[in-house]
PDB file of C-alpha atoms in Angstrom:
ATOM      1  CA  GLN Z1223       0.000   0.000   0.000  1.00 93.00           C
ATOM      2  CA  VAL Z1224       1.466   3.299  -1.100  1.00 95.00           C
ATOM      3  CA  GLN Z1225       1.517   5.978   1.576  1.00 97.00           C
ATOM      4  CA  LEU Z1226       2.803   9.540   1.688  1.00 98.00           C
ATOM      5  CA  GLN Z1227       3.573  11.545   4.816  1.00 98.00           C
ATOM      6  CA  GLU Z1228       4.463  15.221   4.989  1.00 98.00           C
ATOM      7  CA  SER Z1229       6.840  16.573   7.624  1.00 98.00           C
ATOM      8  CA  GLY Z1230       8.403  19.895   8.467  1.00 96.00           C
ATOM      9  CA  PRO Z1231       8.083  22.984  10.653  1.00 96.00           C
ATOM     10  CA  GLY Z1232       4.592  24.162  11.399  1.00 96.00           C
ATOM     11  CA  LEU Z1233       5.727  27.741  11.900  1.00 98.00           C
ATOM     12  CA  VAL Z1234       7.965  29.767   9.595  1.00 98.00           C
ATOM     13  CA  LYS Z1235       8.972  33.403   9.966  1.00 98.00           C
ATOM     14  CA  PRO Z1236       8.275  35.907   7.186  1.00 97.00           C
ATOM     15  CA  SER Z1237      11.053  36.202   4.594  1.00 97.00           C
ATOM     16  CA  GLN Z1238      12.441  32.787   5.540  1.00 98.00           C
ATOM     17  CA  THR Z1239      12.321  29.571   3.528  1.00 98.00           C
ATOM     18  CA  LEU Z1240       9.599  26.991   4.042  1.00 98.00           C
ATOM     19  CA  SER Z1241      10.958  23.451   3.763  1.00 98.00           C
ATOM     20  CA  LEU Z1242       8.791  20.335   3.747  1.00 98.00           C
ATOM     21  CA  THR Z1243       9.565  16.694   3.097  1.00 98.00           C
ATOM     22  CA  CYS Z1244       7.289  13.954   1.835  1.00 98.00           C
ATOM     23  CA  THR Z1245       8.275  10.418   2.798  1.00 98.00           C
ATOM     24  CA  VAL Z1246       7.025   7.757   0.416  1.00 98.00           C
ATOM     25  CA  SER Z1247       6.400   4.170   1.506  1.00 97.00           C
ATOM     26  CA  GLY Z1248       5.137   1.155  -0.385  1.00 96.00           C
ATOM     27  CA  VAL Z1249       6.756   2.102  -3.686  1.00 95.00           C
ATOM     28  CA  SER Z1250      10.142   3.332  -4.814  1.00 94.00           C
ATOM     29  CA  ILE Z1251      10.250   6.811  -6.303  1.00 94.00           C
ATOM     30  CA  SER Z1252      12.970   5.525  -8.615  1.00 91.00           C
ATOM     31  CA  SER Z1253      10.632   2.930 -10.129  1.00 89.00           C
ATOM     32  CA  GLY Z1254       9.458   5.678 -12.470  1.00 84.00           C
ATOM     33  CA  GLY Z1255       6.144   6.186 -14.188  1.00 87.00           C
ATOM     34  CA  HIS Z1256       4.804   8.715 -11.718  1.00 94.00           C
ATOM     35  CA  TYR Z1257       5.270  12.329 -10.794  1.00 96.00           C
ATOM     36  CA  TRP Z1258       5.555  13.592  -7.234  1.00 97.00           C
ATOM     37  CA  SER Z1259       3.670  16.744  -6.466  1.00 98.00           C
ATOM     38  CA  TRP Z1260       2.979  19.444  -3.911  1.00 98.00           C
ATOM     39  CA  ILE Z1261      -0.424  21.103  -3.511  1.00 98.00           C
ATOM     40  CA  ARG Z1262      -1.655  23.577  -0.928  1.00 98.00           C
ATOM     41  CA  GLN Z1263      -4.956  24.806   0.392  1.00 97.00           C
ATOM     42  CA  LEU Z1264      -5.004  28.415   1.497  1.00 94.00           C
ATOM     43  CA  PRO Z1265      -7.384  29.239   4.384  1.00 91.00           C
ATOM     44  CA  GLY Z1266     -10.964  29.295   3.218  1.00 87.00           C
ATOM     45  CA  LYS Z1267      -9.953  28.670  -0.379  1.00 88.00           C
ATOM     46  CA  GLY Z1268      -9.606  25.847  -2.823  1.00 89.00           C
ATOM     47  CA  LEU Z1269      -6.627  23.745  -3.764  1.00 95.00           C
ATOM     48  CA  GLU Z1270      -3.591  25.203  -5.528  1.00 97.00           C
ATOM     49  CA  TRP Z1271      -1.129  23.015  -7.409  1.00 98.00           C
ATOM     50  CA  ILE Z1272       2.431  24.104  -6.601  1.00 98.00           C
ATOM     51  CA  GLY Z1273       4.519  21.836  -8.794  1.00 97.00           C
ATOM     52  CA  TYR Z1274       5.811  18.367  -9.496  1.00 97.00           C
ATOM     53  CA  ILE Z1275       8.939  16.419 -10.221  1.00 96.00           C
ATOM     54  CA  TYR Z1276       9.611  13.166 -12.015  1.00 93.00           C
ATOM     55  CA  TYR Z1277      12.304  10.719 -10.944  1.00 89.00           C
ATOM     56  CA  SER Z1278      14.295  11.885 -13.959  1.00 88.00           C
ATOM     57  CA  GLY Z1279      14.496  15.313 -12.355  1.00 89.00           C
ATOM     58  CA  ASN Z1280      12.129  16.959 -14.792  1.00 92.00           C
ATOM     59  CA  ALA Z1281      10.145  19.495 -12.762  1.00 96.00           C
ATOM     60  CA  ASP Z1282       7.393  21.994 -13.437  1.00 96.00           C
ATOM     61  CA  TYR Z1283       5.912  24.707 -11.255  1.00 97.00           C
ATOM     62  CA  THR Z1284       2.923  26.980 -11.204  1.00 98.00           C
ATOM     63  CA  PRO Z1285       3.946  30.329 -12.717  1.00 97.00           C
ATOM     64  CA  SER Z1286       2.854  32.429  -9.735  1.00 96.00           C
ATOM     65  CA  LEU Z1287       5.328  30.625  -7.458  1.00 97.00           C
ATOM     66  CA  LYS Z1288       8.011  29.611  -9.950  1.00 97.00           C
ATOM     67  CA  SER Z1289      10.547  32.215  -8.838  1.00 97.00           C
ATOM     68  CA  ARG Z1290      10.378  31.028  -5.220  1.00 98.00           C
ATOM     69  CA  VAL Z1291       9.815  27.263  -5.354  1.00 98.00           C
ATOM     70  CA  THR Z1292      12.028  24.214  -5.778  1.00 98.00           C
ATOM     71  CA  VAL Z1293      10.913  20.587  -5.674  1.00 98.00           C
ATOM     72  CA  SER Z1294      13.627  17.950  -5.393  1.00 96.00           C
ATOM     73  CA  VAL Z1295      13.915  14.187  -5.015  1.00 95.00           C
ATOM     74  CA  ASP Z1296      16.112  12.175  -2.625  1.00 94.00           C
ATOM     75  CA  THR Z1297      15.929   8.658  -4.013  1.00 92.00           C
ATOM     76  CA  PRO Z1298      18.083   6.914  -1.350  1.00 93.00           C
ATOM     77  CA  LYS Z1299      15.697   8.179   1.320  1.00 96.00           C
ATOM     78  CA  ASN Z1300      12.635   7.706  -0.936  1.00 96.00           C
ATOM     79  CA  GLN Z1301      11.581  11.255  -0.225  1.00 97.00           C
ATOM     80  CA  PHE Z1302      10.810  14.388  -2.145  1.00 97.00           C
ATOM     81  CA  SER Z1303      10.904  17.921  -0.834  1.00 98.00           C
ATOM     82  CA  LEU Z1304       9.473  21.395  -1.252  1.00 98.00           C
ATOM     83  CA  ARG Z1305      11.356  24.619  -0.676  1.00 98.00           C
ATOM     84  CA  LEU Z1306       9.500  27.924  -0.867  1.00 98.00           C
ATOM     85  CA  SER Z1307      11.612  30.999  -0.303  1.00 98.00           C
ATOM     86  CA  SER Z1308      10.768  34.496   0.905  1.00 98.00           C
ATOM     87  CA  VAL Z1309       7.502  33.448   2.493  1.00 98.00           C
ATOM     88  CA  THR Z1310       4.818  35.853   3.633  1.00 98.00           C
ATOM     89  CA  ALA Z1311       1.570  35.416   5.530  1.00 97.00           C
ATOM     90  CA  ALA Z1312      -0.065  34.663   2.180  1.00 96.00           C
ATOM     91  CA  ASP Z1313       1.808  31.350   2.137  1.00 98.00           C
ATOM     92  CA  THR Z1314       0.033  30.154   5.273  1.00 98.00           C
ATOM     93  CA  ALA Z1315      -1.770  26.996   4.167  1.00 98.00           C
ATOM     94  CA  VAL Z1316      -2.204  23.274   4.518  1.00 98.00           C
ATOM     95  CA  TYR Z1317       0.426  21.646   2.315  1.00 98.00           C
ATOM     96  CA  TYR Z1318      -0.153  18.245   0.729  1.00 98.00           C
ATOM     97  CA  CYS Z1319       2.155  15.931  -1.146  1.00 98.00           C
ATOM     98  CA  ALA Z1320       0.715  13.565  -3.715  1.00 98.00           C
ATOM     99  CA  ARG Z1321       1.623  10.987  -6.349  1.00 97.00           C
ATOM    100  CA  GLY Z1322       0.341  11.448  -9.860  1.00 94.00           C
ATOM    101  CA  GLY Z1323       0.432   9.986 -13.305  1.00 88.00           C
ATOM    102  CA  GLY Z1324       0.887   6.277 -13.830  1.00 82.00           C
ATOM    103  CA  THR Z1325      -2.315   4.640 -15.011  1.00 83.00           C
ATOM    104  CA  VAL Z1326      -4.657   7.461 -13.976  1.00 83.00           C
ATOM    105  CA  TYR Z1327      -4.137   9.962 -16.787  1.00 85.00           C
ATOM    106  CA  TYR Z1328      -2.038  12.417 -14.763  1.00 92.00           C
ATOM    107  CA  ALA Z1329      -4.516  12.513 -11.883  1.00 95.00           C
ATOM    108  CA  MET Z1330      -3.182  12.328  -8.323  1.00 97.00           C
ATOM    109  CA  ASP Z1331      -4.102   8.965  -6.840  1.00 96.00           C
ATOM    110  CA  VAL Z1332      -2.326   8.971  -3.474  1.00 97.00           C
ATOM    111  CA  TRP Z1333      -2.162  11.930  -1.103  1.00 98.00           C
ATOM    112  CA  GLY Z1334      -0.625  12.629   2.248  1.00 98.00           C
ATOM    113  CA  GLN Z1335      -2.865  13.820   5.061  1.00 97.00           C
ATOM    114  CA  GLY Z1336      -1.464  17.345   4.865  1.00 98.00           C
ATOM    115  CA  THR Z1337       0.555  19.537   7.173  1.00 98.00           C
ATOM    116  CA  THR Z1338      -0.366  23.021   8.335  1.00 98.00           C
ATOM    117  CA  VAL Z1339       2.243  25.727   7.883  1.00 98.00           C
ATOM    118  CA  THR Z1340       1.758  29.134   9.440  1.00 98.00           C
ATOM    119  CA  VAL Z1341       3.903  32.085   8.417  1.00 98.00           C
ATOM    120  CA  SER Z1342       4.191  34.459  11.332  1.00 96.00           C
ATOM    121  CA  SER Z1343       6.817  36.285  13.326  1.00 95.00           C
TER     122      SER Z1343
ATOM    123  CA  ASP J 609      -3.962  28.965 -16.955  1.00 96.00           C
ATOM    124  CA  ILE J 610      -7.113  26.901 -17.444  1.00 97.00           C
ATOM    125  CA  GLN J 611      -9.884  28.090 -15.136  1.00 98.00           C
ATOM    126  CA  MET J 612     -12.184  25.505 -13.601  1.00 98.00           C
ATOM    127  CA  THR J 613     -15.645  26.686 -12.596  1.00 98.00           C
ATOM    128  CA  GLN J 614     -17.483  24.338 -10.304  1.00 98.00           C
ATOM    129  CA  SER J 615     -21.114  24.522  -9.202  1.00 97.00           C
ATOM    130  CA  PRO J 616     -22.857  24.616  -6.888  1.00 97.00           C
ATOM    131  CA  SER J 617     -20.485  25.790  -4.162  1.00 97.00           C
ATOM    132  CA  SER J 618     -22.646  24.055  -1.572  1.00 96.00           C
ATOM    133  CA  LEU J 619     -25.448  21.551  -1.636  1.00 96.00           C
ATOM    134  CA  SER J 620     -27.805  20.146   0.995  1.00 96.00           C
ATOM    135  CA  ALA J 621     -29.132  16.655   0.401  1.00 96.00           C
ATOM    136  CA  SER J 622     -30.478  13.622   2.219  1.00 96.00           C
ATOM    137  CA  VAL J 623     -29.275  10.059   2.440  1.00 96.00           C
ATOM    138  CA  GLY J 624     -30.526   8.222  -0.630  1.00 96.00           C
ATOM    139  CA  ASP J 625     -30.681  11.325  -2.838  1.00 97.00           C
ATOM    140  CA  ARG J 626     -29.122  11.548  -6.263  1.00 97.00           C
ATOM    141  CA  VAL J 627     -26.840  14.555  -6.608  1.00 97.00           C
ATOM    142  CA  THR J 628     -24.975  16.094  -9.493  1.00 98.00           C
ATOM    143  CA  ILE J 629     -22.043  18.491  -9.405  1.00 98.00           C
ATOM    144  CA  THR J 630     -20.830  20.280 -12.503  1.00 98.00           C
ATOM    145  CA  CYS J 631     -17.453  21.548 -13.595  1.00 98.00           C
ATOM    146  CA  ARG J 632     -16.672  23.733 -16.588  1.00 98.00           C
ATOM    147  CA  ALA J 633     -13.217  24.383 -18.037  1.00 98.00           C
ATOM    148  CA  SER J 634     -12.269  27.678 -19.663  1.00 98.00           C
ATOM    149  CA  GLN J 635     -10.988  25.775 -22.697  1.00 98.00           C
ATOM    150  CA  SER J 636     -11.166  22.237 -23.961  1.00 98.00           C
ATOM    151  CA  ILE J 637      -9.378  19.730 -21.750  1.00 97.00           C
ATOM    152  CA  THR J 638     -10.605  16.715 -23.746  1.00 97.00           C
ATOM    153  CA  SER J 639     -11.120  14.061 -21.029  1.00 97.00           C
ATOM    154  CA  TYR J 640      -8.372  15.128 -18.606  1.00 97.00           C
ATOM    155  CA  LEU J 641     -10.771  15.853 -15.773  1.00 97.00           C
ATOM    156  CA  ASN J 642     -10.562  14.327 -12.305  1.00 98.00           C
ATOM    157  CA  TRP J 643     -12.846  14.373  -9.264  1.00 98.00           C
ATOM    158  CA  TYR J 644     -11.742  14.208  -5.639  1.00 98.00           C
ATOM    159  CA  GLN J 645     -13.508  13.840  -2.308  1.00 98.00           C
ATOM    160  CA  HIS J 646     -12.035  15.785   0.584  1.00 97.00           C
ATOM    161  CA  LYS J 647     -12.813  15.328   4.260  1.00 96.00           C
ATOM    162  CA  PRO J 648     -11.413  17.484   7.098  1.00 93.00           C
ATOM    163  CA  GLY J 649      -8.024  16.401   8.381  1.00 92.00           C
ATOM    164  CA  LYS J 650      -7.396  14.056   5.467  1.00 95.00           C
ATOM    165  CA  GLY J 651      -5.830  14.270   2.039  1.00 96.00           C
ATOM    166  CA  PRO J 652      -8.170  14.385  -0.944  1.00 97.00           C
ATOM    167  CA  LYS J 653      -9.261  11.020  -2.339  1.00 98.00           C
ATOM    168  CA  LEU J 654      -9.341  10.375  -6.070  1.00 98.00           C
ATOM    169  CA  LEU J 655     -12.796   9.219  -7.166  1.00 98.00           C
ATOM    170  CA  ILE J 656     -12.906   9.613 -10.934  1.00 98.00           C
ATOM    171  CA  TYR J 657     -10.100  10.153 -13.440  1.00 97.00           C
ATOM    172  CA  ALA J 658     -10.183  10.806 -17.168  1.00 97.00           C
ATOM    173  CA  ALA J 659     -13.706  12.208 -16.779  1.00 97.00           C
ATOM    174  CA  SER J 660     -15.476   8.882 -16.383  1.00 98.00           C
ATOM    175  CA  ARG J 661     -13.093   6.205 -15.107  1.00 97.00           C
ATOM    176  CA  LEU J 662     -13.811   4.981 -11.606  1.00 97.00           C
ATOM    177  CA  GLN J 663     -10.718   4.783  -9.431  1.00 97.00           C
ATOM    178  CA  SER J 664     -10.071   1.358  -7.954  1.00 95.00           C
ATOM    179  CA  GLY J 665     -11.943   0.792  -4.709  1.00 96.00           C
ATOM    180  CA  VAL J 666     -14.423   3.642  -5.205  1.00 98.00           C
ATOM    181  CA  PRO J 667     -18.094   2.626  -4.904  1.00 98.00           C
ATOM    182  CA  SER J 668     -20.045   2.388  -8.145  1.00 98.00           C
ATOM    183  CA  ARG J 669     -22.608   4.955  -6.951  1.00 98.00           C
ATOM    184  CA  PHE J 670     -20.040   7.535  -8.060  1.00 98.00           C
ATOM    185  CA  SER J 671     -19.903   8.267 -11.775  1.00 98.00           C
ATOM    186  CA  GLY J 672     -18.495  10.936 -14.041  1.00 98.00           C
ATOM    187  CA  SER J 673     -19.278  12.139 -17.523  1.00 98.00           C
ATOM    188  CA  GLY J 674     -18.395  14.821 -20.020  1.00 98.00           C
ATOM    189  CA  SER J 675     -15.658  15.869 -22.386  1.00 98.00           C
ATOM    190  CA  GLY J 676     -14.262  19.058 -23.809  1.00 98.00           C
ATOM    191  CA  THR J 677     -15.308  21.772 -21.377  1.00 98.00           C
ATOM    192  CA  ASP J 678     -18.333  20.442 -19.477  1.00 98.00           C
ATOM    193  CA  PHE J 679     -18.268  17.667 -16.910  1.00 98.00           C
ATOM    194  CA  THR J 680     -20.458  16.199 -14.187  1.00 98.00           C
ATOM    195  CA  LEU J 681     -20.003  14.081 -11.106  1.00 98.00           C
ATOM    196  CA  THR J 682     -23.052  12.123 -10.025  1.00 98.00           C
ATOM    197  CA  ILE J 683     -23.651  10.264  -6.790  1.00 97.00           C
ATOM    198  CA  SER J 684     -26.586   7.971  -7.439  1.00 96.00           C
ATOM    199  CA  SER J 685     -27.690   7.318  -3.854  1.00 95.00           C
ATOM    200  CA  LEU J 686     -26.042   9.342  -1.117  1.00 96.00           C
ATOM    201  CA  GLN J 687     -24.605   7.464   1.818  1.00 96.00           C
ATOM    202  CA  PRO J 688     -23.719   9.020   5.192  1.00 94.00           C
ATOM    203  CA  GLU J 689     -20.000   8.769   4.435  1.00 95.00           C
ATOM    204  CA  ASP J 690     -20.407  10.810   1.235  1.00 96.00           C
ATOM    205  CA  PHE J 691     -20.930  14.120   3.015  1.00 93.00           C
ATOM    206  CA  ALA J 692     -17.708  15.936   2.218  1.00 97.00           C
ATOM    207  CA  THR J 693     -16.260  18.521  -0.167  1.00 97.00           C
ATOM    208  CA  TYR J 694     -15.759  17.587  -3.811  1.00 98.00           C
ATOM    209  CA  PHE J 695     -13.218  19.140  -6.183  1.00 97.00           C
ATOM    210  CA  CYS J 696     -12.692  18.856  -9.890  1.00 98.00           C
ATOM    211  CA  GLN J 697      -9.193  19.193 -11.349  1.00 98.00           C
ATOM    212  CA  GLN J 698      -7.813  19.368 -14.867  1.00 98.00           C
ATOM    213  CA  SER J 699      -4.664  17.431 -15.732  1.00 97.00           C
ATOM    214  CA  TYR J 700      -4.634  18.457 -19.390  1.00 96.00           C
ATOM    215  CA  SER J 701      -1.861  20.987 -19.006  1.00 96.00           C
ATOM    216  CA  THR J 702       0.228  22.570 -16.310  1.00 95.00           C
ATOM    217  CA  PRO J 703      -0.347  24.462 -14.147  1.00 97.00           C
ATOM    218  CA  TYR J 704      -2.895  21.910 -13.019  1.00 97.00           C
ATOM    219  CA  THR J 705      -5.923  23.726 -11.652  1.00 98.00           C
ATOM    220  CA  PHE J 706      -8.837  22.878  -9.386  1.00 98.00           C
ATOM    221  CA  GLY J 707     -12.406  23.983  -9.058  1.00 97.00           C
ATOM    222  CA  ARG J 708     -13.327  25.907  -5.902  1.00 96.00           C
ATOM    223  CA  GLY J 709     -15.128  22.908  -4.464  1.00 97.00           C
ATOM    224  CA  THR J 710     -18.674  21.816  -3.621  1.00 97.00           C
ATOM    225  CA  LYS J 711     -19.499  21.253   0.028  1.00 97.00           C
ATOM    226  CA  LEU J 712     -22.099  18.513   0.322  1.00 97.00           C
ATOM    227  CA  GLU J 713     -24.029  18.791   3.555  1.00 95.00           C
ATOM    228  CA  ILE J 714     -26.735  16.772   5.218  1.00 88.00           C
ATOM    229  CA  LYS J 715     -30.211  18.238   4.872  1.00 87.00           C
TER     230      LYS J 715
END
């Protein structure tokens, strides 16, 4: 059974860098065929796709965050990570990691339970 | 970016009811439309992918239809565990985008 679990600080100061890790179990990221994605839900709003990365290292990001975001993969640890720089209160959200692609036409078929990140001094 | 317009934003219904939620894309996304169920404190759950394909393990009372720009999610007979928020999402092109969600509440 494939499972994803987000981890990282729940509180980040303005102007600092938000760093989250998603630990994958039940499948190897290096097996290929899927992308590994980050999504967030801002308070009282819908879901926002942040970006994804394939095992090959090919990554793509939403344009509004592209200048501040990096998604990377650590295959020995079977983890992937999100870094979002220069955060403000507007980045306060629940952050989810998810697996996509494979046999589900680029949908996201496995999600973590989410982690709340608050940006505040 | 492709805009996804979902309606209604909220819906009250009773156990056993048939409900339909609609999603419209700002341009054609062929069949790259997915539906998720989201409950508080959990990650979203994939219900339908490619507009009409039922994800493994999802009850058959859930169904999806549509292509191009207009799509629907139908729950044929609501069960107590179905009260949740539902999102549509396009995976036709990045940036992937979601509808604003439909909160399904018990009448």
